[in-house]
mmCIF file of C-alpha atoms in Angstrom:
data_model
loop_
_atom_site.group_PDB
_atom_site.id
_atom_site.type_symbol
_atom_site.label_atom_id
_atom_site.label_comp_id
_atom_site.label_asym_id
_atom_site.label_seq_id
_atom_site.Cartn_x
_atom_site.Cartn_y
_atom_site.Cartn_z
ATOM 1 C CA GLU A 1 2.967 -11.933 -3.122
ATOM 2 C CA THR A 2 5.262 -14.828 -2.363
ATOM 3 C CA GLY A 3 8.193 -12.473 -2.964
ATOM 4 C CA VAL A 4 7.579 -10.823 0.419
ATOM 5 C CA THR A 5 6.868 -12.993 3.444
ATOM 6 C CA GLN A 6 5.695 -11.958 6.884
ATOM 7 C CA THR A 7 5.571 -13.860 10.160
ATOM 8 C CA PRO A 8 3.523 -14.400 12.154
ATOM 9 C CA ARG A 9 0.318 -14.047 10.139
ATOM 10 C CA HIS A 10 -1.723 -13.547 13.303
ATOM 11 C CA LEU A 11 -0.646 -12.264 16.712
ATOM 12 C CA VAL A 12 -2.603 -11.674 19.904
ATOM 13 C CA MET A 13 -0.763 -9.921 22.708
ATOM 14 C CA GLY A 14 -1.393 -8.201 25.986
ATOM 15 C CA MET A 15 -0.469 -4.606 26.606
ATOM 16 C CA THR A 16 2.562 -5.555 28.691
ATOM 17 C CA ASN A 17 4.015 -8.051 26.206
ATOM 18 C CA LYS A 18 7.003 -7.602 23.923
ATOM 19 C CA LYS A 19 6.800 -9.151 20.497
ATOM 20 C CA SER A 20 8.375 -8.725 17.068
ATOM 21 C CA LEU A 21 7.042 -8.887 13.537
ATOM 22 C CA LYS A 22 9.325 -10.206 10.822
ATOM 23 C CA CYS A 23 9.429 -9.440 7.122
ATOM 24 C CA GLU A 24 11.666 -10.958 4.464
ATOM 25 C CA GLN A 25 11.832 -10.060 0.785
ATOM 26 C CA HIS A 26 13.217 -12.361 -1.886
ATOM 27 C CA LEU A 27 13.101 -9.858 -4.759
ATOM 28 C CA GLY A 28 16.535 -8.281 -4.511
ATOM 29 C CA HIS A 29 15.025 -4.921 -3.632
ATOM 30 C CA ASN A 30 16.868 -2.270 -1.677
ATOM 31 C CA ALA A 31 14.001 -0.512 0.114
ATOM 32 C CA MET A 32 11.583 -1.921 2.686
ATOM 33 C CA TYR A 33 8.534 -0.434 4.365
ATOM 34 C CA TRP A 34 6.163 -0.928 7.287
ATOM 35 C CA TYR A 35 2.540 0.158 6.888
ATOM 36 C CA LYS A 36 -0.390 0.087 9.301
ATOM 37 C CA GLN A 37 -3.809 -0.700 7.838
ATOM 38 C CA SER A 38 -6.837 0.058 9.981
ATOM 39 C CA ALA A 39 -10.439 -0.358 8.926
ATOM 40 C CA LYS A 40 -11.857 2.548 6.902
ATOM 41 C CA LYS A 41 -8.560 4.443 6.990
ATOM 42 C CA PRO A 42 -5.865 5.043 4.379
ATOM 43 C CA LEU A 43 -2.701 3.019 4.662
ATOM 44 C CA GLU A 44 -0.370 4.707 7.119
ATOM 45 C CA LEU A 45 3.318 4.613 6.281
ATOM 46 C CA MET A 46 5.255 3.947 9.467
ATOM 47 C CA PHE A 47 8.882 3.439 8.424
ATOM 48 C CA VAL A 48 11.040 3.224 5.325
ATOM 49 C CA TYR A 49 14.501 1.729 5.082
ATOM 50 C CA SER A 50 16.633 2.028 1.970
ATOM 51 C CA LEU A 51 20.292 2.218 1.073
ATOM 52 C CA GLU A 52 19.824 5.938 0.760
ATOM 53 C CA GLU A 53 17.865 6.817 3.838
ATOM 54 C CA ARG A 54 15.670 5.884 6.745
ATOM 55 C CA VAL A 55 12.353 7.702 6.850
ATOM 56 C CA GLU A 56 10.041 7.765 9.808
ATOM 57 C CA ASN A 57 6.508 8.982 10.184
ATOM 58 C CA ASN A 58 6.836 11.299 13.167
ATOM 59 C CA SER A 59 3.356 10.403 14.345
ATOM 60 C CA VAL A 60 4.338 6.767 15.017
ATOM 61 C CA PRO A 61 4.620 6.163 18.782
ATOM 62 C CA SER A 62 7.921 5.030 20.250
ATOM 63 C CA ARG A 63 6.334 1.735 21.321
ATOM 64 C CA PHE A 64 6.954 0.697 17.693
ATOM 65 C CA SER A 65 10.648 0.195 16.954
ATOM 66 C CA PRO A 66 11.940 -0.892 13.526
ATOM 67 C CA GLU A 67 15.104 -2.809 12.801
ATOM 68 C CA CYS A 68 16.629 -3.470 9.390
ATOM 69 C CA PRO A 69 19.743 -5.668 9.713
ATOM 70 C CA ASN A 70 20.167 -6.015 5.929
ATOM 71 C CA SER A 71 18.341 -5.239 2.703
ATOM 72 C CA SER A 72 16.315 -8.464 2.834
ATOM 73 C CA HIS A 73 15.020 -8.390 6.400
ATOM 74 C CA LEU A 74 12.900 -5.952 8.340
ATOM 75 C CA PHE A 75 11.563 -6.247 11.877
ATOM 76 C CA LEU A 76 9.006 -4.299 13.855
ATOM 77 C CA HIS A 77 9.518 -4.588 17.600
ATOM 78 C CA LEU A 78 6.408 -4.038 19.685
ATOM 79 C CA HIS A 79 6.391 -2.987 23.336
ATOM 80 C CA THR A 80 3.627 -1.840 25.667
ATOM 81 C CA LEU A 81 1.050 -1.560 22.918
ATOM 82 C CA GLN A 82 -2.451 -0.169 23.278
ATOM 83 C CA PRO A 83 -5.738 -1.671 22.043
ATOM 84 C CA GLU A 84 -5.931 0.995 19.326
ATOM 85 C CA ASP A 85 -2.753 -0.470 17.836
ATOM 86 C CA SER A 86 -4.763 -3.486 16.715
ATOM 87 C CA ALA A 87 -4.560 -3.515 12.913
ATOM 88 C CA LEU A 88 -3.095 -5.266 9.897
ATOM 89 C CA TYR A 89 0.617 -4.526 9.616
ATOM 90 C CA LEU A 90 1.911 -4.737 6.080
ATOM 91 C CA CYS A 91 5.488 -4.985 4.929
ATOM 92 C CA ALA A 92 6.507 -3.971 1.422
ATOM 93 C CA SER A 93 9.657 -3.707 -0.656
ATOM 94 C CA SER A 94 10.698 -1.877 -3.795
ATOM 95 C CA GLN A 95 13.734 -0.969 -5.853
ATOM 96 C CA ALA A 96 14.902 2.561 -5.203
ATOM 97 C CA SER A 97 17.607 4.401 -7.111
ATOM 98 C CA GLY A 98 18.479 8.036 -7.513
ATOM 99 C CA GLY A 99 15.658 9.028 -5.227
ATOM 100 C CA VAL A 100 13.055 7.257 -7.383
ATOM 101 C CA TYR A 101 11.059 4.566 -5.602
ATOM 102 C CA ASN A 102 9.344 2.149 -7.952
ATOM 103 C CA GLU A 103 6.153 0.177 -7.334
ATOM 104 C CA GLN A 104 6.011 -1.652 -4.065
ATOM 105 C CA PHE A 105 5.425 -5.357 -3.514
ATOM 106 C CA PHE A 106 3.510 -6.236 -0.378
ATOM 107 C CA GLY A 107 3.534 -9.156 2.008
ATOM 108 C CA PRO A 108 0.318 -10.782 3.252
ATOM 109 C CA GLY A 109 0.392 -8.855 6.520
ATOM 110 C CA THR A 110 0.304 -9.652 10.218
ATOM 111 C CA ARG A 111 -3.099 -9.303 11.875
ATOM 112 C CA LEU A 112 -2.321 -7.889 15.307
ATOM 113 C CA THR A 113 -4.809 -7.858 18.175
ATOM 114 C CA VAL A 114 -3.895 -6.087 21.414
ATOM 115 C CA LEU A 115 -5.990 -7.069 24.410
ATOM 116 C CA ALA B 1 1.898 18.167 0.186
ATOM 117 C CA GLN B 2 0.429 15.332 -1.803
ATOM 118 C CA SER B 3 -2.943 13.700 -1.328
ATOM 119 C CA VAL B 4 -5.304 11.296 -3.016
ATOM 120 C CA ALA B 5 -9.057 10.879 -2.722
ATOM 121 C CA GLN B 6 -11.265 7.926 -3.530
ATOM 122 C CA PRO B 7 -14.748 9.413 -3.261
ATOM 123 C CA GLU B 8 -16.624 6.115 -3.184
ATOM 124 C CA ASP B 9 -16.289 3.682 -0.289
ATOM 125 C CA GLN B 10 -18.293 1.073 -2.184
ATOM 126 C CA VAL B 11 -18.969 0.347 -5.851
ATOM 127 C CA ASN B 12 -21.377 -2.355 -6.991
ATOM 128 C CA VAL B 13 -21.570 -3.540 -10.586
ATOM 129 C CA ALA B 14 -23.176 -6.472 -12.356
ATOM 130 C CA GLU B 15 -20.948 -9.112 -13.896
ATOM 131 C CA GLY B 16 -20.231 -8.355 -17.541
ATOM 132 C CA ASN B 17 -20.835 -4.618 -17.147
ATOM 133 C CA PRO B 18 -18.065 -2.039 -17.341
ATOM 134 C CA LEU B 19 -16.655 -0.820 -14.046
ATOM 135 C CA THR B 20 -15.049 2.423 -12.931
ATOM 136 C CA VAL B 21 -13.323 3.120 -9.620
ATOM 137 C CA LYS B 22 -12.619 6.804 -9.153
ATOM 138 C CA CYS B 23 -9.450 8.492 -7.925
ATOM 139 C CA THR B 24 -8.418 12.141 -7.789
ATOM 140 C CA TYR B 25 -5.093 13.457 -6.623
ATOM 141 C CA SER B 26 -3.308 16.606 -5.556
ATOM 142 C CA VAL B 27 0.413 17.258 -5.968
ATOM 143 C CA SER B 28 2.475 20.383 -6.325
ATOM 144 C CA GLY B 29 4.399 19.041 -9.319
ATOM 145 C CA ASN B 30 3.892 16.075 -11.618
ATOM 146 C CA PRO B 31 2.527 12.795 -10.269
ATOM 147 C CA TYR B 32 3.469 9.178 -10.241
ATOM 148 C CA LEU B 33 0.137 7.323 -9.934
ATOM 149 C CA PHE B 34 -0.532 3.727 -8.938
ATOM 150 C CA TRP B 35 -3.427 1.332 -8.468
ATOM 151 C CA TYR B 36 -3.263 -1.619 -6.085
ATOM 152 C CA VAL B 37 -5.792 -4.340 -5.296
ATOM 153 C CA GLN B 38 -6.251 -6.179 -2.017
ATOM 154 C CA TYR B 39 -8.110 -9.469 -1.734
ATOM 155 C CA PRO B 40 -9.383 -10.652 1.676
ATOM 156 C CA ASN B 41 -6.618 -11.653 4.091
ATOM 157 C CA ARG B 42 -3.955 -10.726 1.558
ATOM 158 C CA GLY B 43 -1.477 -7.923 1.037
ATOM 159 C CA LEU B 44 -1.784 -5.325 -1.694
ATOM 160 C CA GLN B 45 -0.989 -6.333 -5.261
ATOM 161 C CA PHE B 46 0.291 -3.881 -7.861
ATOM 162 C CA LEU B 47 -2.084 -3.413 -10.817
ATOM 163 C CA LEU B 48 -0.679 -0.578 -12.905
ATOM 164 C CA LYS B 49 1.126 2.743 -12.820
ATOM 165 C CA TYR B 50 1.386 6.010 -14.694
ATOM 166 C CA ILE B 51 4.767 7.692 -14.871
ATOM 167 C CA THR B 52 4.765 9.496 -18.193
ATOM 168 C CA GLY B 53 3.682 8.936 -21.792
ATOM 169 C CA ASP B 54 0.278 7.699 -22.937
ATOM 170 C CA ASN B 55 -2.577 8.803 -20.729
ATOM 171 C CA LEU B 56 -4.222 5.380 -21.000
ATOM 172 C CA VAL B 57 -2.320 2.806 -18.987
ATOM 173 C CA LYS B 58 -2.994 -0.925 -19.261
ATOM 174 C CA GLY B 59 -2.328 -3.227 -16.343
ATOM 175 C CA SER B 60 -2.941 -6.688 -14.947
ATOM 176 C CA TYR B 61 -6.168 -8.709 -15.215
ATOM 177 C CA GLY B 62 -7.618 -6.513 -17.990
ATOM 178 C CA PHE B 63 -7.644 -3.324 -15.936
ATOM 179 C CA GLU B 64 -6.705 0.052 -17.333
ATOM 180 C CA ALA B 65 -6.599 3.598 -16.015
ATOM 181 C CA GLU B 66 -6.770 6.974 -17.666
ATOM 182 C CA PHE B 67 -4.611 9.857 -16.503
ATOM 183 C CA ASN B 68 -6.407 13.189 -16.856
ATOM 184 C CA LYS B 69 -4.176 16.088 -15.877
ATOM 185 C CA SER B 70 -6.807 18.817 -16.223
ATOM 186 C CA GLN B 71 -9.187 16.946 -13.919
ATOM 187 C CA THR B 72 -6.378 15.585 -11.711
ATOM 188 C CA SER B 73 -7.921 12.142 -11.966
ATOM 189 C CA PHE B 74 -6.710 8.597 -12.500
ATOM 190 C CA HIS B 75 -9.834 6.447 -12.669
ATOM 191 C CA LEU B 76 -9.508 2.665 -12.847
ATOM 192 C CA LYS B 77 -11.602 0.932 -15.483
ATOM 193 C CA LYS B 78 -12.413 -2.486 -16.897
ATOM 194 C CA PRO B 79 -14.694 -3.108 -19.892
ATOM 195 C CA SER B 80 -16.342 -6.246 -18.484
ATOM 196 C CA ALA B 81 -16.345 -7.013 -14.752
ATOM 197 C CA LEU B 82 -15.865 -10.477 -13.295
ATOM 198 C CA VAL B 83 -17.105 -11.740 -9.927
ATOM 199 C CA SER B 84 -13.465 -12.489 -9.114
ATOM 200 C CA ASP B 85 -12.678 -8.764 -9.437
ATOM 201 C CA SER B 86 -14.477 -8.180 -6.141
ATOM 202 C CA ALA B 87 -11.836 -6.732 -3.817
ATOM 203 C CA LEU B 88 -10.569 -3.546 -2.173
ATOM 204 C CA TYR B 89 -8.872 -1.132 -4.571
ATOM 205 C CA PHE B 90 -6.357 1.541 -3.575
ATOM 206 C CA CYS B 91 -5.120 4.505 -5.547
ATOM 207 C CA ALA B 92 -1.730 5.994 -4.616
ATOM 208 C CA VAL B 93 0.259 9.053 -5.665
ATOM 209 C CA ARG B 94 3.749 10.415 -5.337
ATOM 210 C CA ASP B 95 4.942 13.845 -6.392
ATOM 211 C CA ILE B 96 7.820 13.366 -8.851
ATOM 212 C CA GLY B 97 9.521 16.494 -7.645
ATOM 213 C CA SER B 98 9.151 15.855 -3.941
ATOM 214 C CA SER B 99 11.976 15.160 -1.526
ATOM 215 C CA GLY B 100 12.431 13.422 1.769
ATOM 216 C CA SER B 101 9.487 11.554 3.193
ATOM 217 C CA ALA B 102 7.184 13.067 0.573
ATOM 218 C CA ARG B 103 8.855 10.829 -1.990
ATOM 219 C CA GLN B 104 6.901 7.992 -0.451
ATOM 220 C CA LEU B 105 3.497 6.912 -1.682
ATOM 221 C CA THR B 106 0.317 8.438 -0.302
ATOM 222 C CA PHE B 107 -2.590 5.997 -0.473
ATOM 223 C CA GLY B 108 -6.306 6.640 -0.681
ATOM 224 C CA SER B 109 -8.712 5.103 1.804
ATOM 225 C CA GLY B 110 -9.774 2.396 -0.609
ATOM 226 C CA THR B 111 -12.894 1.471 -2.580
ATOM 227 C CA GLN B 112 -14.627 -1.851 -2.049
ATOM 228 C CA LEU B 113 -15.694 -3.231 -5.421
ATOM 229 C CA THR B 114 -18.415 -5.856 -5.450
ATOM 230 C CA VAL B 115 -19.280 -7.566 -8.721
ATOM 231 C CA LEU B 116 -22.680 -9.213 -8.565
ATOM 232 C CA PRO B 117 -23.330 -12.431 -10.514
#
């Protein structure tokens, strides 16, 4: 778990705020992911960044904006969120080659509460 | 399309007894299958995976899983449960032959395992 770090661990924000979540992986991987985890629901893949491609879940609202400046860092910019966006946001990384994505390593998550 | 189902939201087992957490999957081709565990206030941790080869896969912390193609299942098992095994368990699948976004993992909704002392 220490291979993937996320900050902050907890975030409370109002609907008009702008904030960013940060993820850093120290595993030398070349693919990074954002997931949303809500109670009693399957993990929802939001975004994937790899050397080969960027993949987006088309159901993710535009108030979530990812940024991947390099293979070790991934950000999720948040703007004008809604209370239903409150959830645990998990970052993960893996090694991808030739279209094969190996097992993912997860960070501890950011617990987001939108008031 | 690929999907995975964990039919039990909650599994309770006494310490020392064998445990099984069920998972069934659906893919159009051949599957990659994974099990992850999540402890409270933590991210998911990789337990084991099936890619090809032996149907019985051994993983971390004494866990194992059996791939059954005819039943499209990949149940997680452990011969003797520990109280410390209490956690949320996720099954995940990816279709080997898929392309684009379908190459990503699809996770089940999770099964809460409680091992009673």
